[in-house]
mmCIF file of N, CA and C in Angstrom:
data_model
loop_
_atom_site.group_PDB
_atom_site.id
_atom_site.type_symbol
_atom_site.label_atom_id
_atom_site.label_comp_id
_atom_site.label_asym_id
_atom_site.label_seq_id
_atom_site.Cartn_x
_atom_site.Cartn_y
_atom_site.Cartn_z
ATOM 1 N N UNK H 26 -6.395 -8.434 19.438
ATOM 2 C CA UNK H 26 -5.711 -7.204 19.117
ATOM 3 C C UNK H 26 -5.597 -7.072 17.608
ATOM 4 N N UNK H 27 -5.116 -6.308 16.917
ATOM 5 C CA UNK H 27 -5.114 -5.565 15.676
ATOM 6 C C UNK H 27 -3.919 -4.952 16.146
ATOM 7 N N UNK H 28 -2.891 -4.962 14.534
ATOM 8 C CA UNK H 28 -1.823 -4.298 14.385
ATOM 9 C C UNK H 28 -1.813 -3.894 12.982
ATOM 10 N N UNK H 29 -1.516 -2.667 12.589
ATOM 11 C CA UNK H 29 -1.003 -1.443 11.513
ATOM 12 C C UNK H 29 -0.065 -2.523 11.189
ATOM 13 N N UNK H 30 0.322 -3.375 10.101
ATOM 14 C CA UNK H 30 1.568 -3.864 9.756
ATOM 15 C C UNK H 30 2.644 -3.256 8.947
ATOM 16 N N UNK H 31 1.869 -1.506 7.980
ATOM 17 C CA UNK H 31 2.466 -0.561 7.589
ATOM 18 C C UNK H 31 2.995 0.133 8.006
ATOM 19 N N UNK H 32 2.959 0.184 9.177
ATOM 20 C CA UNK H 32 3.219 1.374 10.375
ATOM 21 C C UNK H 32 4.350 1.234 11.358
ATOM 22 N N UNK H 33 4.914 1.760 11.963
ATOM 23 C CA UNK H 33 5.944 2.095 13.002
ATOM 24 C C UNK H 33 4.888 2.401 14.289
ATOM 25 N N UNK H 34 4.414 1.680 15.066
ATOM 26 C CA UNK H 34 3.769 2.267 16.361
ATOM 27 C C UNK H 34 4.700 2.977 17.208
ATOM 28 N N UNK H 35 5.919 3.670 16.992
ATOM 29 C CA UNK H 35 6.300 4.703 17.847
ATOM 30 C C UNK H 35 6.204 5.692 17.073
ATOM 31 N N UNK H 36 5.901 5.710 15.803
ATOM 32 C CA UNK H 36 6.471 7.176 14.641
ATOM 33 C C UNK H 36 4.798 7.573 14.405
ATOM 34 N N UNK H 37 4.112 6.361 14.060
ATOM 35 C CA UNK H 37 2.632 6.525 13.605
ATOM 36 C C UNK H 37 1.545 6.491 14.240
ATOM 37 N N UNK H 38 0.871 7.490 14.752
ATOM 38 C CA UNK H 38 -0.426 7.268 15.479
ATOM 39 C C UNK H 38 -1.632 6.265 15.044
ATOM 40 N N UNK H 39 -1.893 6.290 13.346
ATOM 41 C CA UNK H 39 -3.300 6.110 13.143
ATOM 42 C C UNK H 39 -3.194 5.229 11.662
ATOM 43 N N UNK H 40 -3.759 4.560 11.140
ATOM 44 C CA UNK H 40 -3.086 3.647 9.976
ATOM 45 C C UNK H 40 -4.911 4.025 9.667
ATOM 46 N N UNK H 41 -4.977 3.547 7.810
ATOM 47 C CA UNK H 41 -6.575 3.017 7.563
ATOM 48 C C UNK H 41 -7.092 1.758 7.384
ATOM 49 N N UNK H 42 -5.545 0.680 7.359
ATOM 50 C CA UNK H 42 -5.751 -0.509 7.683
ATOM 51 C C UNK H 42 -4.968 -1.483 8.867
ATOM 52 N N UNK H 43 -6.013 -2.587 9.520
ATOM 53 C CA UNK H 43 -5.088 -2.853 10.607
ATOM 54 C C UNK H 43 -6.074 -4.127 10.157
ATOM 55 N N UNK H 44 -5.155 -5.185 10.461
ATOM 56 C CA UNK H 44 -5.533 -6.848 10.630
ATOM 57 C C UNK H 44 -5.209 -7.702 12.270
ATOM 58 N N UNK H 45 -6.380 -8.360 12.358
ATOM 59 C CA UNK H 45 -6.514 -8.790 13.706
ATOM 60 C C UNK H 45 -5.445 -9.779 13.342
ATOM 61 N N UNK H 46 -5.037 -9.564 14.815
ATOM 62 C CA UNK H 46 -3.515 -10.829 14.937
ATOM 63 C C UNK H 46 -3.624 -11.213 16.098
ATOM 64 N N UNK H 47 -4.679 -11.048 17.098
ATOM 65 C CA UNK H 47 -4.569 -11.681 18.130
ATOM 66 C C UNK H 47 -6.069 -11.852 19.143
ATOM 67 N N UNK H 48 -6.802 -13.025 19.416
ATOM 68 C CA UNK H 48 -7.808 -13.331 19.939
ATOM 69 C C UNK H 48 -7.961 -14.459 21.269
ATOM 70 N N UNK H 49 -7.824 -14.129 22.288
ATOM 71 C CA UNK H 49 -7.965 -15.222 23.339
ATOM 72 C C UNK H 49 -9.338 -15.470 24.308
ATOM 73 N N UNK H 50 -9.465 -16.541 24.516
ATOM 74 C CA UNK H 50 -10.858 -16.688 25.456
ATOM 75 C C UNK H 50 -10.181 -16.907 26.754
ATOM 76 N N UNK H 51 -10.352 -15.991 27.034
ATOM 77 C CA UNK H 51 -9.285 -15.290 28.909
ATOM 78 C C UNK H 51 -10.244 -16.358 29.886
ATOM 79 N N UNK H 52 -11.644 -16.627 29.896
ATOM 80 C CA UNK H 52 -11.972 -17.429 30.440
ATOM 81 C C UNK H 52 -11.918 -19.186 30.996
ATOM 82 N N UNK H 53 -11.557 -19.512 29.494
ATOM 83 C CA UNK H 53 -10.858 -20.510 29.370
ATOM 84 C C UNK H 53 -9.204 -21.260 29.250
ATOM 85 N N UNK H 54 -9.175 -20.097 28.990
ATOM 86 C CA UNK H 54 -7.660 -19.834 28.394
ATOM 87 C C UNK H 54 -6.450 -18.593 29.326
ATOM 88 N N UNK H 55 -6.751 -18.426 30.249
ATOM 89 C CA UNK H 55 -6.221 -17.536 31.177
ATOM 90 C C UNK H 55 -4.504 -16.791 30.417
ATOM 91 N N UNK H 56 -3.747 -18.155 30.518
ATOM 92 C CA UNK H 56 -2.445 -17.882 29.867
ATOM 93 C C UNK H 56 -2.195 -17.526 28.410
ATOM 94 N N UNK H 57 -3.464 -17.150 27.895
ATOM 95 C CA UNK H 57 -3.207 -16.831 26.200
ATOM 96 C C UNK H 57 -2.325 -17.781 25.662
ATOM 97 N N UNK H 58 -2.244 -19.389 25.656
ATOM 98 C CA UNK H 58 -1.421 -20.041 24.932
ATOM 99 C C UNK H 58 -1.930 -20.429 23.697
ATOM 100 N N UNK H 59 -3.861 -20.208 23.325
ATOM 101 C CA UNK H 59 -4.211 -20.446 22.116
ATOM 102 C C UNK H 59 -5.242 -19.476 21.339
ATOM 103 N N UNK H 60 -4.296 -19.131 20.139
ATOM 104 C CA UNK H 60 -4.069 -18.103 19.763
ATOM 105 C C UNK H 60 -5.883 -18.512 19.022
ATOM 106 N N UNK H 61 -7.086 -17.885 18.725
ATOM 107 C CA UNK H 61 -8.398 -18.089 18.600
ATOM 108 C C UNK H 61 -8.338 -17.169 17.060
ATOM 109 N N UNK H 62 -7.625 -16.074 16.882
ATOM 110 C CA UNK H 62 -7.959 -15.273 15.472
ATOM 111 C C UNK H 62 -8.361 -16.087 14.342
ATOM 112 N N UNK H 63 -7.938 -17.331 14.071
ATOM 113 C CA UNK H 63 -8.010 -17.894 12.635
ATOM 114 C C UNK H 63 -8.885 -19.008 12.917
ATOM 115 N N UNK H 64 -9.580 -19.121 14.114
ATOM 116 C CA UNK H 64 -10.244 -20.157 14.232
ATOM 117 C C UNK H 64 -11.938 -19.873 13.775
ATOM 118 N N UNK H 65 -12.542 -20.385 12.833
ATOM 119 C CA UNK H 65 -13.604 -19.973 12.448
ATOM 120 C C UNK H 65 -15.501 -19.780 13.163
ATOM 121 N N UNK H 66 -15.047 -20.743 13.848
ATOM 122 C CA UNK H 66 -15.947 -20.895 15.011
ATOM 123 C C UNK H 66 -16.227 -19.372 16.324
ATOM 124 N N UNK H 67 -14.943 -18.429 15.867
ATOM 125 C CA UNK H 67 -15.248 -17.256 16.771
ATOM 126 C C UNK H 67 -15.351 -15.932 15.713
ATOM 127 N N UNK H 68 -15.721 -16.057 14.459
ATOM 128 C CA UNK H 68 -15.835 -15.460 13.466
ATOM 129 C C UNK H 68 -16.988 -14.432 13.880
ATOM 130 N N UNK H 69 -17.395 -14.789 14.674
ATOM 131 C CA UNK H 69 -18.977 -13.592 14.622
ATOM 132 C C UNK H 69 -18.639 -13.031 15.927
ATOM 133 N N UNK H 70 -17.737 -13.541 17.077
ATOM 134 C CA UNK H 70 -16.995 -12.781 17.894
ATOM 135 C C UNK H 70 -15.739 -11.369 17.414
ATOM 136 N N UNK H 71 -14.797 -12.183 16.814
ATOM 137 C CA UNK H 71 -14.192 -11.231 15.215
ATOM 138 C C UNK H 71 -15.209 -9.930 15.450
ATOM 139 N N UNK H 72 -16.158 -10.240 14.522
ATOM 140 C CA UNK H 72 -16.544 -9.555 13.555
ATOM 141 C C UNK H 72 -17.508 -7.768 14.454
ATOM 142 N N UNK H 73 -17.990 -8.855 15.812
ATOM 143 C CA UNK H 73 -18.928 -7.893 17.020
ATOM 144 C C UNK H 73 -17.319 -6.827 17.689
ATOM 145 N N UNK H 74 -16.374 -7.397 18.026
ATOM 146 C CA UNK H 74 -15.378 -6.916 18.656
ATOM 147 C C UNK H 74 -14.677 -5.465 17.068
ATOM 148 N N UNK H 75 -14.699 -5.894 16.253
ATOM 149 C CA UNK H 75 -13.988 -5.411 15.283
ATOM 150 C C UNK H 75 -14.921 -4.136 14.712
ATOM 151 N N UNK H 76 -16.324 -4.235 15.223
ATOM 152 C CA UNK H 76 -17.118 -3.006 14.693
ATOM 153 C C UNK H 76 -17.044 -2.036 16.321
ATOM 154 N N UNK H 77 -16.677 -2.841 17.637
ATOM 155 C CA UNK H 77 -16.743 -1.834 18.598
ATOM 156 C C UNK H 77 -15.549 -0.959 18.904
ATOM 157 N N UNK H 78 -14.388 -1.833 18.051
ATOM 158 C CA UNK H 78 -13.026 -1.323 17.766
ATOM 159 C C UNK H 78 -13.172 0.098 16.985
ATOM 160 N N UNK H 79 -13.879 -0.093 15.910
ATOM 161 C CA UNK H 79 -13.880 1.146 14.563
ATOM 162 C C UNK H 79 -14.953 2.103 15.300
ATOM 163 N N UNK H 80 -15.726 2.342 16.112
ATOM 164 C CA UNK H 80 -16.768 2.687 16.670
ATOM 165 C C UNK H 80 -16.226 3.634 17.498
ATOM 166 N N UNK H 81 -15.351 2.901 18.622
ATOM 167 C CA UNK H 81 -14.525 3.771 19.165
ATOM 168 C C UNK H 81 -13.449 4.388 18.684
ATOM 169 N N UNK H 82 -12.609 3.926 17.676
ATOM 170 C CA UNK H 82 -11.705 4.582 16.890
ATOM 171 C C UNK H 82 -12.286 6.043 16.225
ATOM 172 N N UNK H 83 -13.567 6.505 15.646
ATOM 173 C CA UNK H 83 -14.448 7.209 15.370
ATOM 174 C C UNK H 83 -14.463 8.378 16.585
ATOM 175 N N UNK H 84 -14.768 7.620 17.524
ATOM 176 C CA UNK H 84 -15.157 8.531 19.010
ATOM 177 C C UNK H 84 -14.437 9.055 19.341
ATOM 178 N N UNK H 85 -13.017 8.794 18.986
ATOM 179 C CA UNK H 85 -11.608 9.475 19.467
ATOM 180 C C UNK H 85 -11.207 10.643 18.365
ATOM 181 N N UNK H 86 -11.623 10.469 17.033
ATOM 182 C CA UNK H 86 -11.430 11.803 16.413
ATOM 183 C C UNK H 86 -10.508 11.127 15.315
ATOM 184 N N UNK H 87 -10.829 9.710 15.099
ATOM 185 C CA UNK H 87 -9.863 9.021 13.715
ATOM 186 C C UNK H 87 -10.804 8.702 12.786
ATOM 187 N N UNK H 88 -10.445 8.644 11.419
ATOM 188 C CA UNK H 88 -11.710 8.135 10.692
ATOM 189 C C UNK H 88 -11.315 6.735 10.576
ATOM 190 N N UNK H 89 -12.838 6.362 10.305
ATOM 191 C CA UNK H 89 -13.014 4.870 10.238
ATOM 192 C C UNK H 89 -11.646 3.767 9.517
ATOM 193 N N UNK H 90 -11.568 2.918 10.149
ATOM 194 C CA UNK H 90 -10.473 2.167 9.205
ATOM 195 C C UNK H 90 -10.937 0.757 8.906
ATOM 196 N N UNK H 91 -10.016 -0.244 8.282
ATOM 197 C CA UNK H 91 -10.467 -1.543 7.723
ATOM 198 C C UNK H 91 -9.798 -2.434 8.516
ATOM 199 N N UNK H 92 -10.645 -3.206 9.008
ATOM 200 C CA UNK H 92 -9.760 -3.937 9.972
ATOM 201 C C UNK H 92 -10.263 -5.910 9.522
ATOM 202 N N UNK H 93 -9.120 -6.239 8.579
ATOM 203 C CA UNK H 93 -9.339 -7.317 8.189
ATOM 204 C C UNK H 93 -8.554 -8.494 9.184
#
């Protein structure tokens, strides 16, 4: 997941920056007890998920944002 950390998500629809804060391998990891975002080894997972994020963010009628 990605969260606006500038933002109020009840006041603010749409931010131009949002930072990933949350990554789990549901396969392995069913209960989300380990948290994968900062682990470097899923960096090119990151990076595929984070362009289909802005892709669809686009498709909905937002402009592109930065999602570090």
């Amino acid at each position: 997941s990605v969260r606006a950390f500038d933002k109020d998500g009840w006041e603010d629809s749409r931010s131009d920056k949002y930072k990933e804060e949350y990554l789990y391998d549901l396969e392995n990891d069913p209960y989300e007890k380990n948290n994968l975002v900062e682990d470097v080894n899923y960096k090119d997972i990151r990076k595929e998920l984070s362009e289909i994020l802005k892709r669809r963010m686009v498709e909905a009628g937002e402009k592109q944002a930065e999602i570090f």
